[in-house]
Amino acid sequence: MRKKNGVRGTRIVRKNRMSIMLLCLSMMFIWGCGDKNSRENERQELAEELPVEMDYGEQNIEDIDEGMTGTEESDQAEEEAEKIQEDTSVKELSEEMLQKIRVARTRHYYADILSGLLWAGELPDMQVEVQDDFYDTVRDNSFAVTDIDNDGREELIISYSTASMAGMFEVVYDYDPGRNQLKQQMCMYPALYFYDNGVIKAEASHNHSKGELWPFALYQYQKDSDTYEMTAYVDTWDKKLTDSWGDQSFPEELDVDGDGVLYNIQMGDSPTSDYADYQYNQSDYDAFYQSLMQSTYDIGTTADEIQIDFKPLTYESFQDYTSDYLKLMHEAGQREVDASQTDIGFLFLEEGRTLVEVEQFLTDKYGVVIESQDEYNDIAIGLYENRMVFDFVNLDGGDLTYLDEKVEDITVFGVYPGMSVDNAWERLTAYGFYANPDGEVENSLITGVGMGNRSICFEEEDNKIKNIMVRPYCKYTG
């Protein structure tokens, strides 16, 4: 038995002891934004319009949708555009902006998945083994975001090879931002080769055959179901390695080209490797391979392998996905009246901005007096006309609380003390927030579960906002 060397990879926590290969069965996952409290139940319709939250602990696993006709695809595209328009609903968005949002929302979703893998060893459909050196080695794995199946949407490919042979895998996820659905298209040993005719060549992790050719299977992309279907399998028997199969000798009469090699060529998804299966010669293999690997662009030629731009599995490789998405949602969701407001939520979001800089901005523009509450300047309050209106905690990324009453034109992600709760949910939804399924208070919203996201929660009194707290948020880092 020969083993295939790992290609790219890493390893992670296993909550249950199921085999990782069983977890790699192709399936689709659909999440909805869970509503825990009575206030959130009243706004369920609003929450359903939001990007899917990544609560891996309570996910539904459902069958893959039936294939769509061309008309149905067109209808879906129109529905996606209408849904994104409804999410913002404050101005008519161009098709160019709608497409930017689709792409940004998809990448933001993938950033949440990558955060779960990087900081918790968690993927939507599996947990990977965690060894003592997990946090030292996880960054040696890689990922790519690219439209690998040419369906108009980007897929997430993760290659994970810093585990034992049994724990290595390469997985392909496809997120549909219009339907809020994530589908696993493929999960195999990390020796996959992608071709521009929609074929994936998947080499086996071990060579259990009697030949030198490394066994492989071919998978063809099926547009109707947006899945890959196994279409063929190949391995060989080399006489020079062994001239017998149990008590049966190498079938010389079948080796018409006399090279001492017979091919086992199987079509379909249920290959066998019995004595009688080894009956094909090199010319048969060449004809078979060419028939399945024809280029869709140049008839008579072989398809080209796609050179994928894999990136290291580090936060720096995907950190822009979330910030780009939130800034785009700000642009798309902003009303005309918002342009005349000072939004310290988005000020806090900008690259390189610290809470101290926000404090200085409020002092310079509005005369807010900052008073430190401890010797380390970790906790401070902001006074406006001798009234405490802000509370600052410069720890763990920073907390900012906006208290009791609106100060001039200052808002936080479009909301402010005194605003009606229903209007606040509408504004926050337009900016990409959704109900936090793990929130411990009633009005708790987040923009996602990975690094770089934001959390906002507020107290209410008589259906009016009383206090607002905003802070960075990541489910996996505490």
Tab-separated table of C-alpha atoms in Angstrom:
chain	number	residue	atom	x	y	z
A	1	MET	CA	0.000	0.000	0.000
A	2	ARG	CA	1.341	3.407	-1.032
A	3	LYS	CA	0.346	6.716	0.514
A	4	LYS	CA	-0.168	9.997	-1.310
A	5	ASN	CA	1.852	12.877	0.116
A	6	GLY	CA	-0.288	15.709	1.496
A	7	VAL	CA	-0.583	18.783	-0.694
A	8	ARG	CA	-1.875	21.711	1.361
A	9	GLY	CA	-3.456	21.847	4.824
A	10	THR	CA	-4.130	21.818	8.783
A	11	ARG	CA	-6.156	20.095	11.586
A	12	ILE	CA	-8.883	20.863	14.315
A	13	VAL	CA	-11.217	20.039	17.352
A	14	ARG	CA	-13.485	17.041	17.094
A	15	LYS	CA	-16.701	17.449	19.097
A	16	ASN	CA	-17.840	13.999	18.168
A	17	ARG	CA	-15.711	11.077	17.066
A	18	MET	CA	-17.263	10.644	13.635
A	19	SER	CA	-14.855	10.040	10.796
A	20	ILE	CA	-13.945	13.189	8.938
A	21	MET	CA	-14.520	11.415	5.659
A	22	LEU	CA	-18.107	10.681	6.644
A	23	LEU	CA	-18.526	14.338	7.424
A	24	CYS	CA	-17.255	15.159	3.949
A	25	LEU	CA	-20.343	13.749	2.226
A	26	SER	CA	-21.782	16.339	-0.152
A	27	MET	CA	-24.802	18.036	1.369
A	28	MET	CA	-26.447	21.433	1.623
A	29	PHE	CA	-26.794	23.535	4.745
A	30	ILE	CA	-29.394	26.219	5.308
A	31	TRP	CA	-29.251	28.611	8.271
A	32	GLY	CA	-31.830	31.053	9.330
A	33	CYS	CA	-31.428	33.936	11.698
A	34	GLY	CA	-32.783	32.415	14.901
A	35	ASP	CA	-35.068	34.524	17.090
A	36	LYS	CA	-34.908	33.830	20.788
A	37	ASN	CA	-36.963	36.517	22.440
A	38	SER	CA	-40.475	37.833	22.116
A	39	ARG	CA	-39.260	41.087	20.534
A	40	GLU	CA	-37.316	39.145	17.930
A	41	ASN	CA	-40.282	36.879	17.174
A	42	GLU	CA	-42.326	39.950	16.325
A	43	ARG	CA	-39.683	40.905	13.794
A	44	GLN	CA	-39.134	37.462	12.261
A	45	GLU	CA	-40.109	38.630	8.807
A	46	LEU	CA	-37.443	41.309	8.984
A	47	ALA	CA	-34.801	38.890	10.251
A	48	GLU	CA	-35.476	36.443	7.414
A	49	GLU	CA	-34.266	39.040	4.922
A	50	LEU	CA	-30.849	39.240	6.516
A	51	PRO	CA	-27.625	37.417	5.642
A	52	VAL	CA	-27.589	33.908	7.128
A	53	GLU	CA	-26.068	33.634	10.577
A	54	MET	CA	-23.426	31.003	11.158
A	55	ASP	CA	-24.718	29.118	14.209
A	56	TYR	CA	-23.056	25.769	13.525
A	57	GLY	CA	-24.444	24.136	16.631
A	58	GLU	CA	-28.055	24.064	15.458
A	59	GLN	CA	-28.024	23.793	11.706
A	60	ASN	CA	-30.473	22.032	9.417
A	61	ILE	CA	-29.171	19.585	6.842
A	62	GLU	CA	-31.479	19.251	3.867
A	63	ASP	CA	-31.474	17.679	0.446
A	64	ILE	CA	-30.062	19.577	-2.497
A	65	ASP	CA	-32.570	21.621	-4.499
A	66	GLU	CA	-33.815	20.258	-7.789
A	67	GLY	CA	-32.150	21.653	-10.907
A	68	MET	CA	-33.403	24.927	-12.365
A	69	THR	CA	-34.318	25.695	-15.915
A	70	GLY	CA	-32.933	28.758	-17.668
A	71	THR	CA	-36.194	30.595	-16.992
A	72	GLU	CA	-36.045	29.682	-13.316
A	73	GLU	CA	-32.445	30.928	-13.123
A	74	SER	CA	-33.538	34.240	-14.589
A	75	ASP	CA	-36.432	34.449	-12.144
A	76	GLN	CA	-34.073	33.709	-9.256
A	77	ALA	CA	-31.711	36.485	-10.356
A	78	GLU	CA	-34.623	38.934	-10.375
A	79	GLU	CA	-35.747	37.735	-6.935
A	80	GLU	CA	-32.197	38.173	-5.602
A	81	ALA	CA	-32.088	41.744	-6.861
A	82	GLU	CA	-35.508	42.495	-5.366
A	83	LYS	CA	-34.485	40.966	-2.037
A	84	ILE	CA	-31.274	42.976	-1.792
A	85	GLN	CA	-33.258	46.074	-2.726
A	86	GLU	CA	-35.738	45.278	0.065
A	87	ASP	CA	-32.893	44.787	2.550
A	88	THR	CA	-31.791	48.386	2.017
A	89	SER	CA	-35.121	49.781	0.740
A	90	VAL	CA	-34.040	53.402	1.048
A	91	LYS	CA	-33.096	54.123	-2.545
A	92	GLU	CA	-33.115	52.461	-5.920
A	93	LEU	CA	-29.921	50.498	-6.403
A	94	SER	CA	-28.286	50.037	-9.776
A	95	GLU	CA	-27.630	46.551	-11.133
A	96	GLU	CA	-23.928	47.269	-10.719
A	97	MET	CA	-24.417	48.000	-7.009
A	98	LEU	CA	-26.630	44.933	-6.566
A	99	GLN	CA	-23.919	42.749	-8.086
A	100	LYS	CA	-21.280	44.322	-5.833
A	101	ILE	CA	-23.446	43.492	-2.819
A	102	ARG	CA	-23.902	39.884	-3.964
A	103	VAL	CA	-20.142	39.431	-4.282
A	104	ALA	CA	-19.355	41.252	-1.018
A	105	ARG	CA	-22.017	39.327	0.914
A	106	THR	CA	-20.642	36.018	-0.377
A	107	ARG	CA	-17.075	36.874	0.602
A	108	HIS	CA	-18.204	38.136	3.998
A	109	TYR	CA	-19.951	34.811	4.557
A	110	TYR	CA	-16.797	32.937	3.592
A	111	ALA	CA	-14.775	35.120	5.983
A	112	ASP	CA	-17.054	33.939	8.796
A	113	ILE	CA	-16.385	30.309	7.806
A	114	LEU	CA	-12.631	30.885	7.677
A	115	SER	CA	-12.710	32.580	11.097
A	116	GLY	CA	-14.392	29.512	12.557
A	117	LEU	CA	-11.721	27.259	11.086
A	118	LEU	CA	-8.803	29.479	12.075
A	119	TRP	CA	-9.829	30.152	15.686
A	120	ALA	CA	-11.996	27.172	16.619
A	121	GLY	CA	-11.257	24.353	14.190
A	122	GLU	CA	-14.882	24.541	13.129
A	123	LEU	CA	-16.504	24.300	9.703
A	124	PRO	CA	-20.224	24.429	8.888
A	125	ASP	CA	-20.473	20.657	8.507
A	126	MET	CA	-17.543	19.266	10.489
A	127	GLN	CA	-15.041	19.645	13.271
A	128	VAL	CA	-11.428	18.802	12.560
A	129	GLU	CA	-9.012	17.257	14.991
A	130	VAL	CA	-7.173	19.614	17.290
A	131	GLN	CA	-3.676	18.678	18.320
A	132	ASP	CA	-1.490	20.468	20.829
A	133	ASP	CA	0.178	22.448	18.049
A	134	PHE	CA	-3.070	23.336	16.267
A	135	TYR	CA	-2.720	27.109	16.595
A	136	ASP	CA	0.884	26.877	15.396
A	137	THR	CA	0.071	24.788	12.318
A	138	VAL	CA	-3.424	25.837	11.209
A	139	ARG	CA	-1.964	28.759	9.281
A	140	ASP	CA	-0.003	26.339	7.100
A	141	ASN	CA	-3.241	25.436	5.322
A	142	SER	CA	-4.704	27.385	2.429
A	143	PHE	CA	-7.910	28.584	0.811
A	144	ALA	CA	-9.139	30.223	-2.364
A	145	VAL	CA	-12.248	32.187	-3.286
A	146	THR	CA	-12.985	31.806	-6.985
A	147	ASP	CA	-15.786	30.854	-9.370
A	148	ILE	CA	-14.402	27.368	-9.934
A	149	ASP	CA	-17.531	25.923	-11.589
A	150	ASN	CA	-18.263	28.966	-13.776
A	151	ASP	CA	-21.804	29.405	-12.418
A	152	GLY	CA	-21.424	33.151	-11.819
A	153	ARG	CA	-20.845	32.819	-8.042
A	154	GLU	CA	-17.576	32.472	-6.192
A	155	GLU	CA	-16.904	29.266	-4.302
A	156	LEU	CA	-14.730	28.777	-1.213
A	157	ILE	CA	-12.083	26.063	-1.536
A	158	ILE	CA	-10.238	25.013	1.623
A	159	SER	CA	-7.224	22.712	1.438
A	160	TYR	CA	-6.387	21.210	4.807
A	161	SER	CA	-3.328	18.966	5.081
A	162	THR	CA	-1.624	19.499	8.449
A	163	ALA	CA	-3.458	16.499	9.879
A	164	SER	CA	-2.992	12.749	9.705
A	165	MET	CA	-3.758	11.165	6.316
A	166	ALA	CA	-7.287	10.347	7.455
A	167	GLY	CA	-7.855	13.918	8.614
A	168	MET	CA	-6.713	15.685	5.445
A	169	PHE	CA	-9.315	17.082	3.075
A	170	GLU	CA	-10.081	19.595	0.381
A	171	VAL	CA	-13.613	20.979	0.471
A	172	VAL	CA	-15.562	23.178	-1.920
A	173	TYR	CA	-18.415	25.337	-0.564
A	174	ASP	CA	-20.886	27.341	-2.638
A	175	TYR	CA	-22.901	30.096	-0.946
A	176	ASP	CA	-25.978	31.501	-2.680
A	177	PRO	CA	-26.581	35.000	-1.247
A	178	GLY	CA	-30.031	35.237	-2.852
A	179	ARG	CA	-31.320	32.082	-1.171
A	180	ASN	CA	-29.155	32.293	1.962
A	181	GLN	CA	-27.992	28.744	1.342
A	182	LEU	CA	-24.602	27.087	1.724
A	183	LYS	CA	-23.880	23.891	-0.169
A	184	GLN	CA	-20.916	21.556	0.124
A	185	GLN	CA	-20.095	20.604	-3.460
A	186	MET	CA	-17.091	18.371	-2.870
A	187	CYS	CA	-14.967	17.047	-0.028
A	188	MET	CA	-12.112	14.683	-0.798
A	189	TYR	CA	-8.472	13.996	-0.015
A	190	PRO	CA	-6.450	17.143	-0.892
A	191	ALA	CA	-5.219	15.983	-4.290
A	192	LEU	CA	-7.813	17.659	-6.498
A	193	TYR	CA	-7.165	19.075	-9.947
A	194	PHE	CA	-9.740	21.420	-11.465
A	195	TYR	CA	-10.202	21.743	-15.231
A	196	ASP	CA	-11.912	24.398	-17.327
A	197	ASN	CA	-14.449	21.904	-18.739
A	198	GLY	CA	-16.008	21.444	-15.285
A	199	VAL	CA	-14.111	18.248	-14.435
A	200	ILE	CA	-12.336	17.566	-11.144
A	201	LYS	CA	-9.676	14.874	-11.106
A	202	ALA	CA	-9.502	13.442	-7.586
A	203	GLU	CA	-6.499	11.274	-6.785
A	204	ALA	CA	-6.822	8.632	-4.077
A	205	SER	CA	-5.038	9.101	-0.752
A	206	HIS	CA	-3.531	5.586	-1.006
A	207	ASN	CA	-2.650	3.338	-3.917
A	208	HIS	CA	-4.159	-0.047	-3.146
A	209	SER	CA	-3.956	-1.142	-6.774
A	210	LYS	CA	-1.424	-3.444	-8.437
A	211	GLY	CA	-0.135	-0.709	-10.730
A	212	GLU	CA	2.089	2.368	-10.721
A	213	LEU	CA	-0.560	4.751	-12.055
A	214	TRP	CA	-2.035	6.540	-9.062
A	215	PRO	CA	-5.771	5.676	-8.893
A	216	PHE	CA	-8.087	8.595	-9.630
A	217	ALA	CA	-11.742	9.427	-10.119
A	218	LEU	CA	-13.284	12.056	-12.383
A	219	TYR	CA	-16.148	14.279	-11.271
A	220	GLN	CA	-18.170	16.369	-13.723
A	221	TYR	CA	-19.938	19.579	-12.723
A	222	GLN	CA	-23.715	19.377	-13.190
A	223	LYS	CA	-25.174	22.814	-13.828
A	224	ASP	CA	-28.783	21.791	-13.145
A	225	SER	CA	-28.069	20.666	-9.576
A	226	ASP	CA	-24.938	22.785	-8.945
A	227	THR	CA	-23.088	19.665	-7.830
A	228	TYR	CA	-20.240	17.426	-8.957
A	229	GLU	CA	-21.107	13.899	-10.078
A	230	MET	CA	-18.619	11.036	-10.203
A	231	THR	CA	-18.366	9.872	-13.808
A	232	ALA	CA	-15.341	7.552	-13.956
A	233	TYR	CA	-12.581	5.753	-12.089
A	234	VAL	CA	-9.190	4.419	-13.257
A	235	ASP	CA	-6.413	2.247	-11.839
A	236	THR	CA	-3.956	-0.244	-13.348
A	237	TRP	CA	-2.316	-3.666	-12.978
A	238	ASP	CA	1.421	-3.737	-13.777
A	239	LYS	CA	2.783	-7.192	-14.439
A	240	LYS	CA	6.243	-6.125	-13.292
A	241	LEU	CA	4.838	-5.405	-9.819
A	242	THR	CA	2.951	-8.676	-9.560
A	243	ASP	CA	2.096	-11.296	-12.181
A	244	SER	CA	-0.730	-12.949	-10.273
A	245	TRP	CA	-4.090	-12.152	-8.669
A	246	GLY	CA	-4.579	-14.729	-5.992
A	247	ASP	CA	-4.380	-18.012	-7.906
A	248	GLN	CA	-4.998	-16.319	-11.276
A	249	SER	CA	-2.132	-15.188	-13.468
A	250	PHE	CA	-1.769	-11.965	-15.415
A	251	PRO	CA	-4.034	-12.254	-18.526
A	252	GLU	CA	-1.380	-12.038	-21.265
A	253	GLU	CA	-3.998	-12.481	-23.999
A	254	LEU	CA	-5.579	-9.123	-23.067
A	255	ASP	CA	-2.289	-7.231	-23.110
A	256	VAL	CA	-2.391	-6.631	-26.873
A	257	ASP	CA	0.209	-3.849	-26.839
A	258	GLY	CA	2.584	-5.983	-24.793
A	259	ASP	CA	3.577	-3.311	-22.276
A	260	GLY	CA	2.647	-5.452	-19.271
A	261	VAL	CA	-0.018	-2.985	-18.102
A	262	LEU	CA	-3.806	-3.424	-18.064
A	263	TYR	CA	-6.243	-0.657	-17.165
A	264	ASN	CA	-9.356	-0.872	-15.029
A	265	ILE	CA	-11.625	1.802	-16.534
A	266	GLN	CA	-14.976	2.204	-14.836
A	267	MET	CA	-17.810	4.546	-15.749
A	268	GLY	CA	-20.341	5.796	-13.207
A	269	ASP	CA	-20.097	6.215	-9.455
A	270	SER	CA	-19.801	2.583	-8.248
A	271	PRO	CA	-16.381	1.320	-9.395
A	272	THR	CA	-15.074	-2.168	-8.689
A	273	SER	CA	-11.549	-3.595	-8.803
A	274	ASP	CA	-11.992	-7.285	-9.606
A	275	TYR	CA	-9.766	-9.543	-11.703
A	276	ALA	CA	-12.051	-9.286	-14.734
A	277	ASP	CA	-12.054	-5.452	-14.622
A	278	TYR	CA	-8.442	-5.215	-15.840
A	279	GLN	CA	-8.971	-5.608	-19.570
A	280	TYR	CA	-8.005	-2.333	-21.288
A	281	ASN	CA	-4.808	-1.208	-22.994
A	282	GLN	CA	-3.031	2.139	-23.300
A	283	SER	CA	-4.891	3.082	-26.501
A	284	ASP	CA	-8.220	2.362	-24.785
A	285	TYR	CA	-7.238	4.568	-21.867
A	286	ASP	CA	-6.096	7.394	-24.152
A	287	ALA	CA	-9.402	7.364	-26.043
A	288	PHE	CA	-11.401	7.201	-22.822
A	289	TYR	CA	-9.482	10.060	-21.176
A	290	GLN	CA	-9.739	12.285	-24.222
A	291	SER	CA	-13.498	11.707	-24.462
A	292	LEU	CA	-14.069	12.884	-20.882
A	293	MET	CA	-11.425	15.591	-20.806
A	294	GLN	CA	-12.332	17.401	-24.020
A	295	SER	CA	-12.072	21.150	-23.884
A	296	THR	CA	-15.388	22.960	-24.076
A	297	TYR	CA	-13.632	25.847	-25.799
A	298	ASP	CA	-11.521	24.058	-28.424
A	299	ILE	CA	-12.996	20.808	-29.718
A	300	GLY	CA	-10.402	18.099	-30.232
A	301	THR	CA	-8.081	19.394	-27.532
A	302	THR	CA	-7.757	18.463	-23.865
A	303	ALA	CA	-9.153	20.774	-21.188
A	304	ASP	CA	-6.680	22.988	-19.344
A	305	GLU	CA	-6.063	22.684	-15.628
A	306	ILE	CA	-7.177	25.791	-13.727
A	307	GLN	CA	-4.343	27.388	-11.778
A	308	ILE	CA	-5.956	28.364	-8.485
A	309	ASP	CA	-4.573	31.270	-6.461
A	310	PHE	CA	-4.475	29.701	-2.994
A	311	LYS	CA	-3.783	31.978	-0.045
A	312	PRO	CA	-2.418	31.033	3.399
A	313	LEU	CA	-5.060	30.497	6.054
A	314	THR	CA	-4.285	33.656	7.994
A	315	TYR	CA	-6.592	36.455	9.080
A	316	GLU	CA	-4.622	38.913	6.968
A	317	SER	CA	-5.616	36.918	3.876
A	318	PHE	CA	-9.350	37.482	4.328
A	319	GLN	CA	-9.765	40.386	6.753
A	320	ASP	CA	-10.854	42.796	4.001
A	321	TYR	CA	-13.895	40.683	3.110
A	322	THR	CA	-15.845	41.801	6.179
A	323	SER	CA	-14.808	45.454	6.226
A	324	ASP	CA	-15.500	45.789	2.486
A	325	TYR	CA	-18.960	44.277	2.948
A	326	LEU	CA	-19.897	46.531	5.873
A	327	LYS	CA	-18.714	49.656	4.076
A	328	LEU	CA	-20.693	48.644	0.985
A	329	MET	CA	-23.824	48.052	3.078
A	330	HIS	CA	-23.311	51.496	4.586
A	331	GLU	CA	-23.166	53.033	1.129
A	332	ALA	CA	-26.189	51.083	-0.119
A	333	GLY	CA	-28.307	51.554	3.002
A	334	GLN	CA	-27.576	55.210	3.655
A	335	ARG	CA	-30.541	57.578	3.294
A	336	GLU	CA	-30.241	61.194	2.259
A	337	VAL	CA	-30.865	62.316	5.832
A	338	ASP	CA	-28.036	60.064	7.049
A	339	ALA	CA	-25.515	62.049	5.028
A	340	SER	CA	-26.079	65.022	7.321
A	341	GLN	CA	-25.514	62.940	10.469
A	342	THR	CA	-22.246	62.049	12.165
A	343	ASP	CA	-22.223	58.284	12.542
A	344	ILE	CA	-19.655	57.255	15.137
A	345	GLY	CA	-20.501	53.617	14.465
A	346	PHE	CA	-18.984	53.839	10.993
A	347	LEU	CA	-16.258	56.126	12.260
A	348	PHE	CA	-15.340	53.356	14.715
A	349	LEU	CA	-15.369	50.856	11.833
A	350	GLU	CA	-12.808	52.618	9.654
A	351	GLU	CA	-9.395	51.013	9.249
A	352	GLY	CA	-6.936	52.108	11.924
A	353	ARG	CA	-9.514	53.957	14.028
A	354	THR	CA	-9.232	53.401	17.756
A	355	LEU	CA	-11.719	54.270	20.475
A	356	VAL	CA	-9.300	56.933	21.709
A	357	GLU	CA	-9.488	58.593	18.290
A	358	VAL	CA	-13.299	58.536	18.478
A	359	GLU	CA	-13.095	60.208	21.878
A	360	GLN	CA	-10.809	62.889	20.440
A	361	PHE	CA	-13.144	63.412	17.483
A	362	LEU	CA	-16.128	63.952	19.802
A	363	THR	CA	-14.111	66.432	21.824
A	364	ASP	CA	-12.903	68.392	18.819
A	365	LYS	CA	-16.223	68.581	16.984
A	366	TYR	CA	-18.836	68.590	19.752
A	367	GLY	CA	-16.973	69.721	22.846
A	368	VAL	CA	-17.484	66.399	24.613
A	369	VAL	CA	-15.354	66.331	27.760
A	370	ILE	CA	-13.606	62.999	28.310
A	371	GLU	CA	-12.968	62.056	31.947
A	372	SER	CA	-10.897	58.978	32.765
A	373	GLN	CA	-12.335	56.724	35.457
A	374	ASP	CA	-9.203	54.731	36.254
A	375	GLU	CA	-5.450	55.237	36.420
A	376	TYR	CA	-4.821	53.295	33.223
A	377	ASN	CA	-7.308	55.298	31.120
A	378	ASP	CA	-9.076	52.074	30.203
A	379	ILE	CA	-12.466	53.381	31.286
A	380	ALA	CA	-13.761	56.860	30.546
A	381	ILE	CA	-16.988	58.830	30.311
A	382	GLY	CA	-17.975	61.572	27.908
A	383	LEU	CA	-19.786	64.675	29.186
A	384	TYR	CA	-21.864	66.936	26.965
A	385	GLU	CA	-23.137	70.117	28.600
A	386	ASN	CA	-22.281	68.508	31.948
A	387	ARG	CA	-24.426	65.448	31.210
A	388	MET	CA	-22.912	61.984	30.873
A	389	VAL	CA	-23.801	60.823	27.355
A	390	PHE	CA	-20.973	58.422	26.466
A	391	ASP	CA	-19.197	55.586	28.194
A	392	PHE	CA	-15.918	54.190	26.828
A	393	VAL	CA	-14.146	50.932	27.722
A	394	ASN	CA	-10.745	50.634	26.037
A	395	LEU	CA	-10.367	46.888	26.597
A	396	ASP	CA	-10.865	43.834	24.345
A	397	GLY	CA	-11.377	45.869	21.200
A	398	GLY	CA	-13.323	48.616	22.927
A	399	ASP	CA	-16.926	49.250	23.969
A	400	LEU	CA	-18.772	52.461	23.201
A	401	THR	CA	-22.081	53.259	24.902
A	402	TYR	CA	-24.380	56.111	23.853
A	403	LEU	CA	-26.619	57.104	26.796
A	404	ASP	CA	-30.114	58.494	27.349
A	405	GLU	CA	-30.476	61.231	24.739
A	406	LYS	CA	-29.346	62.184	21.251
A	407	VAL	CA	-26.496	64.697	21.060
A	408	GLU	CA	-26.870	67.042	18.084
A	409	ASP	CA	-26.499	64.938	14.886
A	410	ILE	CA	-24.619	61.964	16.384
A	411	THR	CA	-25.827	58.468	15.492
A	412	VAL	CA	-24.425	54.934	15.863
A	413	PHE	CA	-25.016	52.865	12.725
A	414	GLY	CA	-27.993	55.075	11.974
A	415	VAL	CA	-29.651	54.808	15.406
A	416	TYR	CA	-29.657	56.999	18.520
A	417	PRO	CA	-31.270	57.300	21.975
A	418	GLY	CA	-34.932	58.286	21.645
A	419	MET	CA	-35.410	56.555	18.282
A	420	SER	CA	-38.281	54.083	18.051
A	421	VAL	CA	-37.182	50.473	18.430
A	422	ASP	CA	-38.916	49.357	15.224
A	423	ASN	CA	-37.231	52.094	13.206
A	424	ALA	CA	-33.906	51.131	14.747
A	425	TRP	CA	-34.278	47.514	13.626
A	426	GLU	CA	-35.146	48.719	10.136
A	427	ARG	CA	-32.041	50.925	9.963
A	428	LEU	CA	-29.711	48.304	11.359
A	429	THR	CA	-31.094	45.684	8.988
A	430	ALA	CA	-30.331	47.957	6.039
A	431	TYR	CA	-26.725	48.129	7.233
A	432	GLY	CA	-26.329	44.335	7.372
A	433	PHE	CA	-27.142	43.616	11.033
A	434	TYR	CA	-29.293	40.680	12.111
A	435	ALA	CA	-30.547	39.236	15.391
A	436	ASN	CA	-27.755	37.660	17.409
A	437	PRO	CA	-28.791	34.032	18.083
A	438	ASP	CA	-26.463	33.969	21.096
A	439	GLY	CA	-27.520	37.374	22.399
A	440	GLU	CA	-28.184	37.557	26.122
A	441	VAL	CA	-30.386	40.643	25.875
A	442	GLU	CA	-33.509	41.277	23.842
A	443	ASN	CA	-32.270	43.803	21.301
A	444	SER	CA	-28.914	42.332	20.299
A	445	LEU	CA	-27.725	42.371	16.691
A	446	ILE	CA	-24.523	41.429	14.865
A	447	THR	CA	-23.170	41.716	11.332
A	448	GLY	CA	-21.608	38.240	11.342
A	449	VAL	CA	-19.775	35.738	13.520
A	450	GLY	CA	-16.203	36.022	12.243
A	451	MET	CA	-13.423	38.473	13.005
A	452	GLY	CA	-14.010	42.100	12.030
A	453	ASN	CA	-17.762	42.127	12.638
A	454	ARG	CA	-19.740	44.458	14.899
A	455	SER	CA	-22.246	43.904	17.675
A	456	ILE	CA	-24.853	46.414	18.765
A	457	CYS	CA	-27.387	46.092	21.548
A	458	PHE	CA	-29.727	48.559	23.149
A	459	GLU	CA	-32.083	48.976	26.052
A	460	GLU	CA	-35.587	50.232	25.377
A	461	GLU	CA	-38.250	52.038	27.346
A	462	ASP	CA	-41.768	52.594	25.997
A	463	ASN	CA	-40.599	51.315	22.579
A	464	LYS	CA	-37.884	53.965	22.484
A	465	ILE	CA	-34.133	53.364	22.606
A	466	LYS	CA	-32.589	54.341	25.926
A	467	ASN	CA	-28.943	53.214	25.742
A	468	ILE	CA	-26.881	51.817	22.845
A	469	MET	CA	-23.675	49.783	23.121
A	470	VAL	CA	-21.487	48.925	20.127
A	471	ARG	CA	-18.352	46.809	20.081
A	472	PRO	CA	-16.279	44.557	17.796
A	473	TYR	CA	-17.627	41.008	17.612
A	474	CYS	CA	-16.307	37.525	16.870
A	475	LYS	CA	-18.050	34.400	18.091
A	476	TYR	CA	-14.779	32.453	18.221
A	477	THR	CA	-12.491	34.773	20.159
A	478	GLY	CA	-14.620	35.650	23.175
